[in-house]
PDB file of C-alpha atoms in Angstrom:
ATOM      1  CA  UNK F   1     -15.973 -21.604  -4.813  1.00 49.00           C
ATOM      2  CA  UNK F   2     -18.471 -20.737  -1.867  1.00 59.00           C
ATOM      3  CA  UNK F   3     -20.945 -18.132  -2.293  1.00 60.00           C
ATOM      4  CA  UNK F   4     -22.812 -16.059  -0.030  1.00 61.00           C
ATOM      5  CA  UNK F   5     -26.295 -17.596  -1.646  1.00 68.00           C
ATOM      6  CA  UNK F   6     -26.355 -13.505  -3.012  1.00 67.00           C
ATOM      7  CA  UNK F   7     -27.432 -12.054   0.409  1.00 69.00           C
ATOM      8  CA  UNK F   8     -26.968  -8.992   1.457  1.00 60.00           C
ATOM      9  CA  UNK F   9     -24.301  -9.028   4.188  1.00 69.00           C
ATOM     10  CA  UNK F  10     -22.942  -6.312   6.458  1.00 77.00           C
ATOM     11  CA  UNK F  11     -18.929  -6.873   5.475  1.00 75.00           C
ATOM     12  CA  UNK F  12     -18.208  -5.186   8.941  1.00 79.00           C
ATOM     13  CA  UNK F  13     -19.742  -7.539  11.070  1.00 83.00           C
ATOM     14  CA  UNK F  14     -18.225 -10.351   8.517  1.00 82.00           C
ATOM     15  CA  UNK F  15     -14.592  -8.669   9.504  1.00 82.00           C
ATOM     16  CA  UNK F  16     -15.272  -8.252  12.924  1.00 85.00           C
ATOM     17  CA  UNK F  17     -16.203 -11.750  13.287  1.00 87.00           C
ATOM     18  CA  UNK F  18     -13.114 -13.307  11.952  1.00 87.00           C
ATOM     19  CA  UNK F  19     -10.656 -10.466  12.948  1.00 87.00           C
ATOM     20  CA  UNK F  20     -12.068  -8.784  15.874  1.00 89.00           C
ATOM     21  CA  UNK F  21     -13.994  -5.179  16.136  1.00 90.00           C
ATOM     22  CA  UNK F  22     -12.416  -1.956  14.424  1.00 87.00           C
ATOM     23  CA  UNK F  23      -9.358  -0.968  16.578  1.00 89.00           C
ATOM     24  CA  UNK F  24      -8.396  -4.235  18.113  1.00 91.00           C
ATOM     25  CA  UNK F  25      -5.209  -5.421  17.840  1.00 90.00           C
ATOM     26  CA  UNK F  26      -5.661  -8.295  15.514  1.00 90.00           C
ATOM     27  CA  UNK F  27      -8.054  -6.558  13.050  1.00 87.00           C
ATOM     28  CA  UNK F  28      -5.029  -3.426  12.982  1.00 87.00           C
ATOM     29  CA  UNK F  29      -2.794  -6.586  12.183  1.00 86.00           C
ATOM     30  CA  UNK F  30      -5.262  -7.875   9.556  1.00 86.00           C
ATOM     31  CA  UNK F  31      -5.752  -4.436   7.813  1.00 84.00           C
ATOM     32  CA  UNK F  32      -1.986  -3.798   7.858  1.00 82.00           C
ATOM     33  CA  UNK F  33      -1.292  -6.713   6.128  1.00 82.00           C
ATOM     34  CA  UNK F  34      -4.201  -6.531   3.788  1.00 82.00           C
ATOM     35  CA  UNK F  35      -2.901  -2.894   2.789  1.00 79.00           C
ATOM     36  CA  UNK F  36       0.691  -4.487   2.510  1.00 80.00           C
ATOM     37  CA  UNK F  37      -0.738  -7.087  -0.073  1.00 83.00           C
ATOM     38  CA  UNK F  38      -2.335  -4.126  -1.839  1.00 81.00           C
ATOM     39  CA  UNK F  39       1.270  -2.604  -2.404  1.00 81.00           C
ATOM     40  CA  UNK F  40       3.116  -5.362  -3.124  1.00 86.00           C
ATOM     41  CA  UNK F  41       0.516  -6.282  -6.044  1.00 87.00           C
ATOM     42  CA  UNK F  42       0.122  -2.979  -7.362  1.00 83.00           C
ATOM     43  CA  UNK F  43       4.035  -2.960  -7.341  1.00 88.00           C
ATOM     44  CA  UNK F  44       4.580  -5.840  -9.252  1.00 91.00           C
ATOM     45  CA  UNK F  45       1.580  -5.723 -11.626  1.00 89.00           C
ATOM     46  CA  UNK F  46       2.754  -1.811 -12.440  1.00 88.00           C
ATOM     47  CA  UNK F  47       6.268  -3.746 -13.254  1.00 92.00           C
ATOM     48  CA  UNK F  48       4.991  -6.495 -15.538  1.00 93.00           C
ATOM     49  CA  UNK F  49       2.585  -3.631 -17.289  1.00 89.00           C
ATOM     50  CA  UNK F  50       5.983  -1.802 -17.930  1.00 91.00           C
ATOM     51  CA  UNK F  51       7.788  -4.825 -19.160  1.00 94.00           C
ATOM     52  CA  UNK F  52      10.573  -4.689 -16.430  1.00 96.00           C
ATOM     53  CA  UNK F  53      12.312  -7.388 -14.925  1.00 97.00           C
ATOM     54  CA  UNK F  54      13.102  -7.448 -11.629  1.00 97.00           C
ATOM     55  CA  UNK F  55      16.785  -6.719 -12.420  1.00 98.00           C
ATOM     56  CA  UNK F  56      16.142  -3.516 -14.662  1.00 98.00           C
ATOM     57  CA  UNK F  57      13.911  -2.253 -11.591  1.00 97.00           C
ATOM     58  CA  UNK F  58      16.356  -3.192  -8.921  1.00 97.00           C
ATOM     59  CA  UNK F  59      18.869  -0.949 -11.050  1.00 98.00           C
ATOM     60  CA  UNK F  60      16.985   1.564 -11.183  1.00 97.00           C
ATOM     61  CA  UNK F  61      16.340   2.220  -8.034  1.00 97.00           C
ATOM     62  CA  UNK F  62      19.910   1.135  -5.982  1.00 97.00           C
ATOM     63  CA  UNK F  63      18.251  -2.448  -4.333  1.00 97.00           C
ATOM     64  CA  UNK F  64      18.541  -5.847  -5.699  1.00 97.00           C
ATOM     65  CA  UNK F  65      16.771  -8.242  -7.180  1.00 98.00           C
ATOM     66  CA  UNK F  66      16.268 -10.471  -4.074  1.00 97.00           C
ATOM     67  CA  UNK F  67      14.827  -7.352  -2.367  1.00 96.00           C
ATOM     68  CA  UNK F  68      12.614  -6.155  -5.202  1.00 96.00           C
ATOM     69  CA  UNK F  69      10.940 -10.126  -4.932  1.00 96.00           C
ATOM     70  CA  UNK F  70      10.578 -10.057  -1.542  1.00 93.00           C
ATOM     71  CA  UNK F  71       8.749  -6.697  -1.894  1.00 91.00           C
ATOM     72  CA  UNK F  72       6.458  -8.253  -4.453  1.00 92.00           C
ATOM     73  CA  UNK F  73       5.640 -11.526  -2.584  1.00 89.00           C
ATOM     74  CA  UNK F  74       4.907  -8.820   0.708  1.00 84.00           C
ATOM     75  CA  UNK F  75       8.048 -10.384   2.621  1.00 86.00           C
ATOM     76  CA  UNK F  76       9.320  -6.684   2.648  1.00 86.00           C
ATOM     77  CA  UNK F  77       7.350  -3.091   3.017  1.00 84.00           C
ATOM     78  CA  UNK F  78       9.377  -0.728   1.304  1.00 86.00           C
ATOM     79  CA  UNK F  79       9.494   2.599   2.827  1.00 84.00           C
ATOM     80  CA  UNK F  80       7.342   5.635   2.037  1.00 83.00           C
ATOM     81  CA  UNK F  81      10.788   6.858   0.125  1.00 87.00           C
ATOM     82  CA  UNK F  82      11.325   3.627  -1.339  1.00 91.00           C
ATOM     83  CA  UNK F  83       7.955   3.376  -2.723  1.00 87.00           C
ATOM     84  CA  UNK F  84       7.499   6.538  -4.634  1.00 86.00           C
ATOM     85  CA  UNK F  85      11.442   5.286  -6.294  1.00 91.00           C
ATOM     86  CA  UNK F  86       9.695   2.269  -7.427  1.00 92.00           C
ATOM     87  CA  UNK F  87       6.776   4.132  -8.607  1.00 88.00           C
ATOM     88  CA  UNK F  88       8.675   7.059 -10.981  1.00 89.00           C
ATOM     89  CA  UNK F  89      10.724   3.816 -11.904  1.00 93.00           C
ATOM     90  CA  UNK F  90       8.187   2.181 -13.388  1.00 91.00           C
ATOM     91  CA  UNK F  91       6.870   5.711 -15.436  1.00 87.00           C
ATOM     92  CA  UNK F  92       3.933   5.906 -12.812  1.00 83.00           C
ATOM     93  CA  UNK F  93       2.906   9.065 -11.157  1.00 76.00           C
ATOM     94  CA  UNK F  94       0.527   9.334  -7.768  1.00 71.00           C
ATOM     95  CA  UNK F  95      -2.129  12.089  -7.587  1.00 64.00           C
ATOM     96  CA  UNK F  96      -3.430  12.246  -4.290  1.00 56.00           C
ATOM     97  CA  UNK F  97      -7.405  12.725  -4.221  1.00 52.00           C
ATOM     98  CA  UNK F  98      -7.217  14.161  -0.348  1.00 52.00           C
ATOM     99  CA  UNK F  99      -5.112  17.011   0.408  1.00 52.00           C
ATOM    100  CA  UNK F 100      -4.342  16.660   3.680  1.00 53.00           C
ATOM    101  CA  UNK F 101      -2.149  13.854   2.593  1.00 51.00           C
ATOM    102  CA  UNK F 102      -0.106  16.131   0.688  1.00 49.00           C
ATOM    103  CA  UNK F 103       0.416  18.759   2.765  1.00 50.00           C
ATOM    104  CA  UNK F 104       2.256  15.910   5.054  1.00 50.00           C
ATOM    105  CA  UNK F 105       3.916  14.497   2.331  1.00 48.00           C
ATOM    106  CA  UNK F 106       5.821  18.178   1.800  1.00 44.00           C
ATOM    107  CA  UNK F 107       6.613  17.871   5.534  1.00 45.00           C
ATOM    108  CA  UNK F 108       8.586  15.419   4.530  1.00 43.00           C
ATOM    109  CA  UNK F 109       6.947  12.270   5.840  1.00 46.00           C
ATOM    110  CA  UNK F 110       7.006  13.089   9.337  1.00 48.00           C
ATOM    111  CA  UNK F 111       3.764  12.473  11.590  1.00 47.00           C
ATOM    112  CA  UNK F 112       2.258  15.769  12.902  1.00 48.00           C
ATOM    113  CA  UNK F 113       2.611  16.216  16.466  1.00 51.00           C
ATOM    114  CA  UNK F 114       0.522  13.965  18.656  1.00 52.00           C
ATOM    115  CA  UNK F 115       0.260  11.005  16.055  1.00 47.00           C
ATOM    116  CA  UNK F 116       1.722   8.090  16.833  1.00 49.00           C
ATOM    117  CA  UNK F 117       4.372   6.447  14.149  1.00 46.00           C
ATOM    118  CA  UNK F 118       2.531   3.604  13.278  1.00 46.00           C
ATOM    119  CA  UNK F 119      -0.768   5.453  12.864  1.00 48.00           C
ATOM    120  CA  UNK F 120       0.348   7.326  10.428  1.00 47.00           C
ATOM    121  CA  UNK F 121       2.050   5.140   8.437  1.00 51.00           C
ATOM    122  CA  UNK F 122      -1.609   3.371   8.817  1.00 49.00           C
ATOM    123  CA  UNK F 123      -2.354   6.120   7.223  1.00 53.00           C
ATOM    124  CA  UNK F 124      -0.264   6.950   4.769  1.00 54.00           C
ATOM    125  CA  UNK F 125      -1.269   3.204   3.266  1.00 55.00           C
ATOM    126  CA  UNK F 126      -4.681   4.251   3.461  1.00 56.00           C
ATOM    127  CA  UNK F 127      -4.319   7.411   1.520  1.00 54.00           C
ATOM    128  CA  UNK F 128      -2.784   4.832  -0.978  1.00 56.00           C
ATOM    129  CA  UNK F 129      -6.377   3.747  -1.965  1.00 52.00           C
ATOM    130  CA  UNK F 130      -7.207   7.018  -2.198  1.00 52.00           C
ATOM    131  CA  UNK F 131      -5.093   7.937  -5.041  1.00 56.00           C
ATOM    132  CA  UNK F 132      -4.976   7.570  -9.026  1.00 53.00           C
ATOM    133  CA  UNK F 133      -1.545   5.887 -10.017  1.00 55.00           C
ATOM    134  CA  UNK F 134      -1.065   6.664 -13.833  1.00 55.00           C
ATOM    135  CA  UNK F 135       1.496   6.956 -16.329  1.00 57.00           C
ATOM    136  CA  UNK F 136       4.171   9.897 -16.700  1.00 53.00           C
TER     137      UNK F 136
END
């Protein structure tokens, strides 16, 4: 394992170096698939907590099993809907910690006007990290 030799380092410039500065293309990729990783582990290490198989979840929630594993290994991004099935599936709750995020969440996942699509999904993921994901 390599260490940093425990200097101080400015992550930022660390990210921008290998991915490119905030807002570029490649870093959006980067981040997107970083917060995809996030889900998929928090997914399947809620599921193992639980004591689920893959099947039971699948069942659960109307998807097979292939598709449940491929959301797990981040093949597949489940849907906003999708993901808050496999969350009350599992006995898990979400309790957003910034409000703004729920007031779009009761307009039923649509972005405001004059967001793009993709930025808000962007979003969305990022409001993940923002939240406390606990048992019913």
């Amino acid at each position: 394992m390599q260490t940093n030799n425990h200097k101080i380092v400015d992550y930022d410039l660390v990210l921008d170096a290998k991915y490119g500065k905030e807002g570029s293309s490649e870093r959006i990729r980067h981040e997107e698939a970083a917060k995809a990783f996030y889900a998929a582990q928090l997914l399947l290490q809620a599921r193992k907590e639980a004591k689920v198989t893959q099947s039971e979840l699948a069942q659960r929630v109307g998807i097979t099993k292939s598709y449940v594993s491929k959301i797990e290994n981040g093949v597949i991004e489940p849907g906003v809907g999708l993901f808050f099935r496999l969350i009350n599936a599992l006995g898990l709750r979400i309790f957003f910690l910034n409000s703004i995020f729920l007031q779009l969440m009761l307009h039923k996942m649509r972005p405001p006007d004059g967001l793009q699509k993709d930025k808000f999904y962007l979003s969305f993921c990022g409001a993940l990290q923002n939240a406390v994901i606990a048992r019913h």
